[in-house]
Coordinates of C-alpha atoms and ligand atoms in Angstrom, one line a residue:
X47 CA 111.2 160.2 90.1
X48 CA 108.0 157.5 89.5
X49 CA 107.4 156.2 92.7
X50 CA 107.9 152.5 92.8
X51 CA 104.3 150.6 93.5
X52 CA 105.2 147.9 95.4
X53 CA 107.1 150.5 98.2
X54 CA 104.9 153.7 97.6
X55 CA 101.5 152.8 99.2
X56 CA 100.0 156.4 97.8
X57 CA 98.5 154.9 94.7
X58 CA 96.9 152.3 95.9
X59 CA 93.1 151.9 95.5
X60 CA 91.2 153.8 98.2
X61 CA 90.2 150.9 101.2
X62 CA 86.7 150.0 100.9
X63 CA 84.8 150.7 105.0
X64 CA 82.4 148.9 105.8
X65 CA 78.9 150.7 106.7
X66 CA 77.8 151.8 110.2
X67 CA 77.4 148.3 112.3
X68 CA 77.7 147.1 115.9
X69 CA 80.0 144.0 115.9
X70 CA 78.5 141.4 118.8
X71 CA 81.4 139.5 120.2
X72 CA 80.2 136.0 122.6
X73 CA 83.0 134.8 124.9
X74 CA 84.5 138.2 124.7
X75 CA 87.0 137.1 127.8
X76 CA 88.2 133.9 126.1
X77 CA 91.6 133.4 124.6
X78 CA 90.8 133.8 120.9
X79 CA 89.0 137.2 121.7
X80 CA 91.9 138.5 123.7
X81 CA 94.9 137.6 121.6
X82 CA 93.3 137.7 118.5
X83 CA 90.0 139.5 118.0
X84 CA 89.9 142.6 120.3
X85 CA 93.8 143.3 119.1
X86 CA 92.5 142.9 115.2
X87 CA 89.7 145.5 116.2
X88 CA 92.3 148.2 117.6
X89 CA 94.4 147.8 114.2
X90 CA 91.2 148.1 111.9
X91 CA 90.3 151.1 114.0
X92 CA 94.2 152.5 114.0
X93 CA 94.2 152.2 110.2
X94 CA 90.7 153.9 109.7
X95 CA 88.9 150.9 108.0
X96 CA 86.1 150.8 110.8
X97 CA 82.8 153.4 110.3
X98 CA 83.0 156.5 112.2
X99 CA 79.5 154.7 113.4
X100 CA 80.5 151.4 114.5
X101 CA 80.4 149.9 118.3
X102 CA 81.9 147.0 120.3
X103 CA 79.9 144.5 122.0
X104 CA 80.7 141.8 124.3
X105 CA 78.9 139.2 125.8
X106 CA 80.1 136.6 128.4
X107 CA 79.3 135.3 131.6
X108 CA 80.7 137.8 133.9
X109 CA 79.4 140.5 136.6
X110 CA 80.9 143.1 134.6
X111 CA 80.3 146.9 133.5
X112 CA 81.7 148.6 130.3
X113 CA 84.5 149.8 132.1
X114 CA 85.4 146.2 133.5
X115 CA 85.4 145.3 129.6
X116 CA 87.3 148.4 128.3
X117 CA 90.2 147.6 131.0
X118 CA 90.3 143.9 129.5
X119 CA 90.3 145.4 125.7
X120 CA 92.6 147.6 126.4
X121 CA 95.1 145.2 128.1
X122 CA 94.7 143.1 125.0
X123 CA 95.4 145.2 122.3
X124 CA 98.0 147.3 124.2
X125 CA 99.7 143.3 124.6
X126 CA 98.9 141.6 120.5
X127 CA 97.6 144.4 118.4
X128 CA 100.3 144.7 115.4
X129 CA 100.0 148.2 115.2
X130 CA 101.2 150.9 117.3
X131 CA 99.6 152.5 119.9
X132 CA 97.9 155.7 119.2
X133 CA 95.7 156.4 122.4
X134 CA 93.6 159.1 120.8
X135 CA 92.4 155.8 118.3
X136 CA 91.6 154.0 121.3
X137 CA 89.7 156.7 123.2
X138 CA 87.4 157.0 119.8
X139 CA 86.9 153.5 119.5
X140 CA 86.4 153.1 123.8
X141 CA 83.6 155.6 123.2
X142 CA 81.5 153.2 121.7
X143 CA 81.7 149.6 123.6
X144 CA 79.1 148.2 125.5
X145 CA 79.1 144.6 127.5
X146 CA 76.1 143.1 128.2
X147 CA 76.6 140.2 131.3
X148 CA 74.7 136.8 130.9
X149 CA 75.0 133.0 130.3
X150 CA 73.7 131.7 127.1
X151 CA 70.5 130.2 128.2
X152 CA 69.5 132.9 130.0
X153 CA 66.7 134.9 128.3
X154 CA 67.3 137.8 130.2
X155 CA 70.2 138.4 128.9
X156 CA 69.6 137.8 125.1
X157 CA 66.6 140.2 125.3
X158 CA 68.7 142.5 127.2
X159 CA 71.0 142.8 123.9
X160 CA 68.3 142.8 121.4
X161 CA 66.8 145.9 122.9
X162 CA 70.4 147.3 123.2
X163 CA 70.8 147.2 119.4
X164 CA 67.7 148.4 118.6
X165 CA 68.7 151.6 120.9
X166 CA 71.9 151.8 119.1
X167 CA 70.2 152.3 116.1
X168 CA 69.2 155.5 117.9
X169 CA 71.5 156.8 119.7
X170 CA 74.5 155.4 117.5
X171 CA 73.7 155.3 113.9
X172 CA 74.1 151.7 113.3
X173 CA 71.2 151.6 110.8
X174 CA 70.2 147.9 112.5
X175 CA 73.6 146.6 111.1
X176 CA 75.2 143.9 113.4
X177 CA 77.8 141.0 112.9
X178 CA 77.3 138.3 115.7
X179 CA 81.1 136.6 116.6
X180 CA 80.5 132.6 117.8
X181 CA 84.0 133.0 120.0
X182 CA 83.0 129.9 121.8
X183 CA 83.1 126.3 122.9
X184 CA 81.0 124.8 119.7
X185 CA 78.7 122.8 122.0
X186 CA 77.2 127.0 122.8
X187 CA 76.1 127.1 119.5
X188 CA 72.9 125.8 119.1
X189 CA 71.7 127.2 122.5
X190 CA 73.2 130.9 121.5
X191 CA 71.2 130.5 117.8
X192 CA 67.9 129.4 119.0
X193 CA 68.1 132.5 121.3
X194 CA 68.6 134.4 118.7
X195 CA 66.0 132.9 116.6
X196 CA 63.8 134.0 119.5
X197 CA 64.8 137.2 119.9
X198 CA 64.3 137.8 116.7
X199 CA 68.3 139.3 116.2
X200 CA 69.4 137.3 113.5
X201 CA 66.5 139.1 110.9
X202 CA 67.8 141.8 108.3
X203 CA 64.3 142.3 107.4
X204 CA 63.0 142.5 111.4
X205 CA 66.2 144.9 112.3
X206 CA 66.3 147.0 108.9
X207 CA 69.9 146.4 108.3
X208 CA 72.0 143.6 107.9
X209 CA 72.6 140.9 110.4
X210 CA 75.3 138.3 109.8
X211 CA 77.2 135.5 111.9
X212 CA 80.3 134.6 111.7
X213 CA 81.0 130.8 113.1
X214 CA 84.7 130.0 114.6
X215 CA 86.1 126.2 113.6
X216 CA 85.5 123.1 114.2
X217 CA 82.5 123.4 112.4
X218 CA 81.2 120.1 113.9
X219 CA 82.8 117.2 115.0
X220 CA 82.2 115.1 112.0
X221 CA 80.2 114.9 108.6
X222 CA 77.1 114.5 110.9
X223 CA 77.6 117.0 113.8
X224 CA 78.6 119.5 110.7
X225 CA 75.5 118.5 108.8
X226 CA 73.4 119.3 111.8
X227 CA 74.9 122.3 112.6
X228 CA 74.9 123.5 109.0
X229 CA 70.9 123.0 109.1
X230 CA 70.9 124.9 112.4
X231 CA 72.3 127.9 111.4
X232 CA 71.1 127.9 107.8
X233 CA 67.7 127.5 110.0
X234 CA 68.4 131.2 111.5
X235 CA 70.4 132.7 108.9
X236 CA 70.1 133.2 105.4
X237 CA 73.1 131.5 104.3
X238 CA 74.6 134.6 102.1
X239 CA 75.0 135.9 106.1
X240 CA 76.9 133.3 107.7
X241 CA 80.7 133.3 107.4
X242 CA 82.3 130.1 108.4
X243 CA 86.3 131.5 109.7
X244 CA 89.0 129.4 108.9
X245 CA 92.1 132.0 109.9
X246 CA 94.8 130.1 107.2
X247 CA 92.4 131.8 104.1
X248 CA 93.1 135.4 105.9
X249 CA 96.6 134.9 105.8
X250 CA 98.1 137.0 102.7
X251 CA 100.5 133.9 101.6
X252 CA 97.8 131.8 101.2
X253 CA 96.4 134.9 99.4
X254 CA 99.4 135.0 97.2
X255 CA 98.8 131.8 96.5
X256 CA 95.7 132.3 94.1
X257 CA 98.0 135.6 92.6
X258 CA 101.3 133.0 92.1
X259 CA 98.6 130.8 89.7
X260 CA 96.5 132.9 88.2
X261 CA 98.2 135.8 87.4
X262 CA 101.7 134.3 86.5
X263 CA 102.5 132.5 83.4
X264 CA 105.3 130.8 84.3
X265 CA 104.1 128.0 86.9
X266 CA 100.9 127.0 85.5
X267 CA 101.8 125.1 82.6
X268 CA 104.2 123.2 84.9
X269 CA 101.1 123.0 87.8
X270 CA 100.0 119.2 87.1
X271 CA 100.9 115.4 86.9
X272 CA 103.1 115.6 83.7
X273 CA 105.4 117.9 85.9
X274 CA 104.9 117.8 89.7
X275 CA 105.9 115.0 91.8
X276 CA 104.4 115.1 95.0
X277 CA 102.8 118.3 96.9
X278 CA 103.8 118.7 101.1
X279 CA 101.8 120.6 103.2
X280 CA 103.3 121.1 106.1
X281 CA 101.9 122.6 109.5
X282 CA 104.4 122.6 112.2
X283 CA 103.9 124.6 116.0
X284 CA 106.9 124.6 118.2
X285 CA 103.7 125.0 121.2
X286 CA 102.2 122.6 123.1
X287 CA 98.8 122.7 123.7
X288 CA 98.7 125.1 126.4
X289 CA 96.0 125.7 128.1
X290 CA 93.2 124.0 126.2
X291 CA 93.3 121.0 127.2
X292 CA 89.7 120.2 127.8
X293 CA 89.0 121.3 123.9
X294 CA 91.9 119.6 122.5
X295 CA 92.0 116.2 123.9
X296 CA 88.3 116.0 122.5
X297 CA 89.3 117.1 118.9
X298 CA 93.0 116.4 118.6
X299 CA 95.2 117.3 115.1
X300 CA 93.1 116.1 112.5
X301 CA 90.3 117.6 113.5
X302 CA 91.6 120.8 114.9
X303 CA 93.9 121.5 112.1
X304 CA 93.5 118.7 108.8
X305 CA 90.0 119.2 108.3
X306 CA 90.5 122.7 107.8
X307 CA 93.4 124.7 107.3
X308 CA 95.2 121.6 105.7
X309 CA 92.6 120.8 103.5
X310 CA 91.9 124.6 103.0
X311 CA 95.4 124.9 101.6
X312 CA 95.4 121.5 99.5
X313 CA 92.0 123.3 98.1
X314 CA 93.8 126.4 96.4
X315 CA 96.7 124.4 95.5
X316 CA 95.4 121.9 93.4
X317 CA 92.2 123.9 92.2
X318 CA 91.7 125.0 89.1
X319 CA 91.4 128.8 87.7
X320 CA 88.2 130.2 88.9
X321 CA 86.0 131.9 86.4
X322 CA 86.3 135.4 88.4
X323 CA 87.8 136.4 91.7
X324 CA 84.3 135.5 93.7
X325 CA 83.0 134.1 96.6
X326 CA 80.8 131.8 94.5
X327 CA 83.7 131.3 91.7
X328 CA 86.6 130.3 94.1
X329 CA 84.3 128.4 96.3
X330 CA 82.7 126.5 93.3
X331 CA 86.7 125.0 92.2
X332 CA 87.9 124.6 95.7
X333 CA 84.7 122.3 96.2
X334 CA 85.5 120.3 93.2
X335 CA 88.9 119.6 94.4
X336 CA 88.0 118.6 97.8
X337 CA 85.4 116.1 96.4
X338 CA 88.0 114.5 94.6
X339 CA 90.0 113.8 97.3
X340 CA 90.6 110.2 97.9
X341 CA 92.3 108.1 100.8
X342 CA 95.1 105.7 100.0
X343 CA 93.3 101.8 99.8
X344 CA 95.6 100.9 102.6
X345 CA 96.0 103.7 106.0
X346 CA 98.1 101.2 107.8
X347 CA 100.2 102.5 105.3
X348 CA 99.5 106.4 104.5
X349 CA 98.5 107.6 107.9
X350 CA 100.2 107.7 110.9
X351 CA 99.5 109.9 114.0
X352 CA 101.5 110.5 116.9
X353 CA 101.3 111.9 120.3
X354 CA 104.2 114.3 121.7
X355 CA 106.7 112.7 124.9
X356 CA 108.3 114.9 126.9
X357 CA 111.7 116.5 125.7
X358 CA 113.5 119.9 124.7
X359 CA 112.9 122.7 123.1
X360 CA 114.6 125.7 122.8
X361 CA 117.0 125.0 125.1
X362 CA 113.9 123.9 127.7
X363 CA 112.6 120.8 129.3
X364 CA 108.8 120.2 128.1
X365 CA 106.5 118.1 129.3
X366 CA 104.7 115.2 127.4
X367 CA 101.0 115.7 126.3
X368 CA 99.7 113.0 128.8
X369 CA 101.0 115.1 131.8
X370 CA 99.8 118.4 130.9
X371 CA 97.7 120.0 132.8
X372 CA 94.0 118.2 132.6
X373 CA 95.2 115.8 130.3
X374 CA 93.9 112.2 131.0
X375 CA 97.2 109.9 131.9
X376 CA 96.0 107.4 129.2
X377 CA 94.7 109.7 126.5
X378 CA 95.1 108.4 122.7
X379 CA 94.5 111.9 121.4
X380 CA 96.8 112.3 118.6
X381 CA 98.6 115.7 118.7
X382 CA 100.3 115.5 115.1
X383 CA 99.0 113.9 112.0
X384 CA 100.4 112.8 108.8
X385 CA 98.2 111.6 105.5
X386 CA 98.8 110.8 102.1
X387 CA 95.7 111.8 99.8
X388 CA 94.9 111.5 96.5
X389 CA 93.3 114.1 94.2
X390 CA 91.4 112.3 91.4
X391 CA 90.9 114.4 88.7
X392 CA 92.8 114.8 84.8
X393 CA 95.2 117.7 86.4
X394 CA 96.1 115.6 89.9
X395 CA 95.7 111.9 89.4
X396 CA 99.0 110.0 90.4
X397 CA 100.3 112.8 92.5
X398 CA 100.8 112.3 96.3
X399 CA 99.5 115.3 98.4
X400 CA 101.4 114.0 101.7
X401 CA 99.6 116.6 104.6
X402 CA 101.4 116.7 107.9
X403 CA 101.0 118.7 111.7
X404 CA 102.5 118.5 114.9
X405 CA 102.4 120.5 117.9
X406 CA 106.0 120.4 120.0
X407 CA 108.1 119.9 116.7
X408 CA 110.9 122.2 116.6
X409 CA 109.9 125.3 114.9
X410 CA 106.9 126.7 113.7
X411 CA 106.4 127.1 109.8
X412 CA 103.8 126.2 107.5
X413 CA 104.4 125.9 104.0
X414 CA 103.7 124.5 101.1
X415 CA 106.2 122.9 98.8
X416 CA 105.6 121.6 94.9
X417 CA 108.0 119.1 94.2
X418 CA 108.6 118.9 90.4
X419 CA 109.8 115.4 89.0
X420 CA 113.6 114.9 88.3
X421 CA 114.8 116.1 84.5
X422 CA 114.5 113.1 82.5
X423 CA 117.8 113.3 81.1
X424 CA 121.6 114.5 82.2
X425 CA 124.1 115.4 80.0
X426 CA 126.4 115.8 82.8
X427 CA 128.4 112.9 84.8
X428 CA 126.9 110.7 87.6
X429 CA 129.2 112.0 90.2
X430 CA 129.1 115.8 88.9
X431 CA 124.7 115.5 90.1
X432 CA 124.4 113.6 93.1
X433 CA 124.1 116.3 95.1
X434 CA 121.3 117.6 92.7
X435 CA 117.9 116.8 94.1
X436 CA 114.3 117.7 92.8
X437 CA 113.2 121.3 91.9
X438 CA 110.7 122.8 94.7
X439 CA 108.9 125.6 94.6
X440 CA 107.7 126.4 98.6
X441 CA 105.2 128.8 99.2
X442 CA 106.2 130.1 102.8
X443 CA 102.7 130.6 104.7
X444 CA 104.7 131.6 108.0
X445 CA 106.6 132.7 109.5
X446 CA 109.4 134.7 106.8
X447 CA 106.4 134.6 104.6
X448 CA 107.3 134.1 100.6
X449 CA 108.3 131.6 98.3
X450 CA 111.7 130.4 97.7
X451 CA 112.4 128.3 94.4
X452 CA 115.0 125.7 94.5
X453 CA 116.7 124.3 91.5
X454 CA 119.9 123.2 90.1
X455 CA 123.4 125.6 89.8
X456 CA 126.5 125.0 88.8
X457 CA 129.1 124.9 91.4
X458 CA 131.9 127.6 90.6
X459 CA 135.3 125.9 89.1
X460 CA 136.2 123.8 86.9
X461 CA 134.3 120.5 86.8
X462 CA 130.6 120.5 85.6
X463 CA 130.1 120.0 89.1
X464 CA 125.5 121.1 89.5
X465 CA 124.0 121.4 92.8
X466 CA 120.9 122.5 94.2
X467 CA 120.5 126.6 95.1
X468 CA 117.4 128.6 96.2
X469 CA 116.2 131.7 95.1
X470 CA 114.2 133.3 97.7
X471 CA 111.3 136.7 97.3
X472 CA 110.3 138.0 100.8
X473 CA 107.3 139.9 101.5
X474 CA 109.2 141.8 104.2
X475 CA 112.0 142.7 101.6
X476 CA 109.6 143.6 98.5
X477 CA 106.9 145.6 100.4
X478 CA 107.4 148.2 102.8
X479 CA 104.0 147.5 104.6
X480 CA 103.7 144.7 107.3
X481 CA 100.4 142.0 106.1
X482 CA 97.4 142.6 108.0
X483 CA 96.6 139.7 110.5
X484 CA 94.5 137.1 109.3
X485 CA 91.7 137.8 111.7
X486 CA 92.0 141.7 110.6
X487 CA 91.2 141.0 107.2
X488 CA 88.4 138.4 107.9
X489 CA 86.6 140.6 110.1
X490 CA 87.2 143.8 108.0
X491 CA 85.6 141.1 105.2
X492 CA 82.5 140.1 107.5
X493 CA 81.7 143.7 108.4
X494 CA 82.0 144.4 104.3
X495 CA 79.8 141.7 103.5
X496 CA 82.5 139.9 101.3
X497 CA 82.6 136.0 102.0
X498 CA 85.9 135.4 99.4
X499 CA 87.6 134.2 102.2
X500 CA 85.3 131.7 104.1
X501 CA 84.5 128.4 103.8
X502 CA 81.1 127.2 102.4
X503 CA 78.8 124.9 104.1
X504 CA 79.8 122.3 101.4
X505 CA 83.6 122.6 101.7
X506 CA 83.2 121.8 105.5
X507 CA 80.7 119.2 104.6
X508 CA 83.5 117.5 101.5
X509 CA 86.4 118.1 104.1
X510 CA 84.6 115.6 106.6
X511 CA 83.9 113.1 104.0
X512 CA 87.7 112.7 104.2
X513 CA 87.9 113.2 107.7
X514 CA 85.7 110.6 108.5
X515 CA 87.2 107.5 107.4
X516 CA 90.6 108.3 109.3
X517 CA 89.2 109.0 112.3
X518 CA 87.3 106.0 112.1
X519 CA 90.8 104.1 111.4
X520 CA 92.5 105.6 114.1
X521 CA 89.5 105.2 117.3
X522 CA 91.2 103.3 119.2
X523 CA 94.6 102.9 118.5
X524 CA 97.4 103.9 120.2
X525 CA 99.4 106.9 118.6
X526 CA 103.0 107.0 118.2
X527 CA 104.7 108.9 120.6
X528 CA 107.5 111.0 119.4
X529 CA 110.2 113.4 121.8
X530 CA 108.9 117.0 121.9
X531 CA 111.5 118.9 120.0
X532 CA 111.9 116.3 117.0
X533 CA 110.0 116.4 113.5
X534 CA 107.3 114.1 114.4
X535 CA 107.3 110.0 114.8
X536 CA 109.7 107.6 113.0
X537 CA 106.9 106.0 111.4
X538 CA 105.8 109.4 109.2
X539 CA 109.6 109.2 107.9
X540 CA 108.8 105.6 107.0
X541 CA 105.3 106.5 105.3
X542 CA 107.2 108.4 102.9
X543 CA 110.2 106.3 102.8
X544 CA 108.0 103.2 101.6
X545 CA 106.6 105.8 98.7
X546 CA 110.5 106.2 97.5
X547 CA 110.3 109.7 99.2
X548 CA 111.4 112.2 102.3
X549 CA 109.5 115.0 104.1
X550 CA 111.2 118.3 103.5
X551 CA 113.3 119.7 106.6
X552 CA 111.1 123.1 106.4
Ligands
BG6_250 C1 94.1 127.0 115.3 C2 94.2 125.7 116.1 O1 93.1 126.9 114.4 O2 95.3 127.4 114.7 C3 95.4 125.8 117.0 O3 93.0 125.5 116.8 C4 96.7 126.3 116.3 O4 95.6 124.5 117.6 C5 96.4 127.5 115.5 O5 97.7 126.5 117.3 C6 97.6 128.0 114.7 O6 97.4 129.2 114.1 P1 98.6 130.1 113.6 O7 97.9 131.2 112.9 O8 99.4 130.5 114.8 O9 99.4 129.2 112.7

């Protein structure tokens, strides 16, 4: 029998593995490294995409041996990693970790792990290949690059082998921080070696999304103002903010989600077909697109943001964001945010993008839904349609990842009775194997060399421009608050009311 592709993984193109490296982890004990990074590592090395010469490193401030970080590594990945657990995998990869103990301004320390790479090149094989991970506060970074500008680490040509860095969002706090910041590590790095992470590009949906376009001829011809309505992107978290508070109540939703995920997303929805599936080619389109993003003239109008009240969810009594833990009482951070932009180009012009996140809404999904405009013309009688409403096509980012296609059916019997149905393809259904996690891919990319997936310095730079302006609207002003567990404040429903529309129930 010929083995169906999309279940038989056997044919597949061999996986590309990367060449021998250490991969340098900073804040190896904060959250993002333990949920996140250390499990993605244990499922690269379970399915055999790291070198048989590669080695862990982490640095953070703690009094601690490489058995104090194996314990903490293990714990981790035994708790998120998405594969199973294969402890002869874990032994292997064990074999080769190292910590190194320090604070960030301390020289010691930072010459302490340049000599400890150099030795690896020795006794490990690494060939002077290393990946540096920023897992930390962004206020470290300039004191963690200049050290490495003085310890000479961050040189391919000093080292013999390749260094890169890979920088974890926000990149900056506005156009200005980002510009700075940009120069900083463009000072240190030769910009080829820097890869900016924005998780959401990792994700194989948003993948998909590129495939869906560009290698489909049934929605682009349909993919533009003559056919589309409106575009929602939609972000929604069930969470709170947990425990970062001191982070988040400095950045708040736009910043920690709009300026980079959501406008990611907007990017490789409304771009156009890149010339060849390249860093430089995707980036090039995805640049245009975010430069021709506009505000509405009037944000009293097209922006609202809100802050979560207490309430329930999931069957359980949350707290409001002002009495979380090391939240101020009076804070005006907003923790959901809602925008109508504008993409001014031949392909976009006239069509609403309306962008929207939340923390405490009640479920978490992200997806992205093309609303085409109603037929111009039915045959059928006024009362038969009124149940019909626009045709969608939703590209399901998470979870129940997919796209589902909503359009109008006839209703079985006798009258001409046409109402709308969906018609849904499910990753989980078509393929047999799970999708890597976003952060497995992206690192498996860094250690590769391949920047497809990361943001450039100019797409960070464009997505502030729009940033900007609403931020500078909103200092000050009080958010609306809205009851934990509902879909955000009245006032986002009224946004799109006033624009003769409704927000999708995702
Ligand atoms: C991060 C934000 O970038 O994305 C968090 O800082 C948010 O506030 C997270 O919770 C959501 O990621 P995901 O992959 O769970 O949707």
């Amino acid at each position: 029998m010929t083995p169906n592709p999309l279940r038989d993984p056997s044919d597949r193109r061999l996986p590309r593995v990367p060449e021998p490296c250490a991969l340098v982890v900073f804040g190896v004990t904060g959250d993002l490294a333990r949920k996140k990074l250390l499990p993605a590592i244990y499922d690269l090395a379970n399915r055999g995409l790291l070198p048989t010469d590669f080695v862990l490193l982490g640095f953070a401030r703690r009094d601690w041996g490489d058995e104090d970080f194996e314990t903490l590594a293990r714990k981790s990945a035994q708790q998120h990693a998405r594969t199973a657990w294969d402890e002869q995998v874990w032994q292997r990869l064990m074999n080769d970790i190292k910590f190194v103990p320090g604070s960030f301004d301390d020289d010691d320390s930072f010459d302490t792990l340049a000599s400890t790479l150099d030795e690896l090149r020795e006794s490990h094989g690494i060939r002077g290949n290393a990946a540096f991970y920023l897992s930390i506060p962004p206020s470290m970074f300039p004191v963690v690059l200049k050290q490495m500008e003085r310890t000479g680490m961050a040189s391919n040509k000093a080292n013999g082998g390749w260094r890169r860095i890979v920088v974890e969002k926000p990149f900056g706090h506005d156009l200005k921080s980002a510009l700075e910041l940009n120069g900083l590590v463009d000072d240190v790095f030769t910009p080829g070696d820097v890869f900016r992470i924005d998780h959401y590009l990792g994700k194989e949906t948003v993948q998909n999304l590129m495939a869906l376009r560009f290698a489909n001829q049934l929605f682009e011809p349909v993919w533009n103002s003559n056919f589309v309505d409106s575009v929602q992107i939609t972000m929604a978290e069930d969470v709170g903010i947990g425990g970062r508070a001191a982070f988040y109540d400095a950045t708040g939703a736009a910043r920690d989600v709009l300026q980079n995920h959501l406008l990611q997303l907007l990017a490789l929805t409304a771009m156009e077909e890149p010339v060849e599936f390249s860093a430089e080619a995707i980036a090039v389109e995805k640049i245009k697109v975010l430069r021709a993003i506009t505000l509405p003239p009037d944000l009293t109008k097209h922006a609202v943001r809100g802050q979560y009240d207490q309430g329930w969810l999931a069957g359980e009594r949350v707290k409001g964001y002002r009495h979380e833990d090391l939240v101020p009482a009076d804070s005006l951070t907003e923790t959901y945010a809602a925008v109508r932009l504008d993409v001014q180009t031949r392909r976009w012009a006239g069509v609403p993008f309306y962008l929207r996140t939340g923390k405490r809404l009640p479920r978490r999904v992200t997806e992205i839904a093309v609303v085409f405009k109603k037929a111009p013309h039915l045959p059928f009688s006024k009362t038969d349609t009124e149940e019909l409403g626009h045709n969608q096509l939703v590209i399901r980012v998470q979870p129940d990842e997919g796209i589902t296609m909503k359009f109008g059916s006839k209703v079985p019997g006798s009258a001409m009775e046409v109402r709308d149905v969906s018609m849904d393809f499910l990753y989980g259904e078509s393929f047999t194997e799970a999708s890597p996690e976003a952060y497995e891919r992206l690192i498996l990319d860094v250690l590769l060399g391949d920047a497809t997936l990361f943001p450039r310095n100019a797409e960070v730079e464009a997505s502030w421009r729009v940033i900007d302006p609403l931020e500078e609207f909103w200092a000050g002003q009080q958010p609306y608050l809205y009851r934990a567990g509902e879909w955000g404040p009245k006032a986002a429903d009224e946004m799109l009311a006033a624009d003769g529309r409704t927000w999708r129930r995702p």
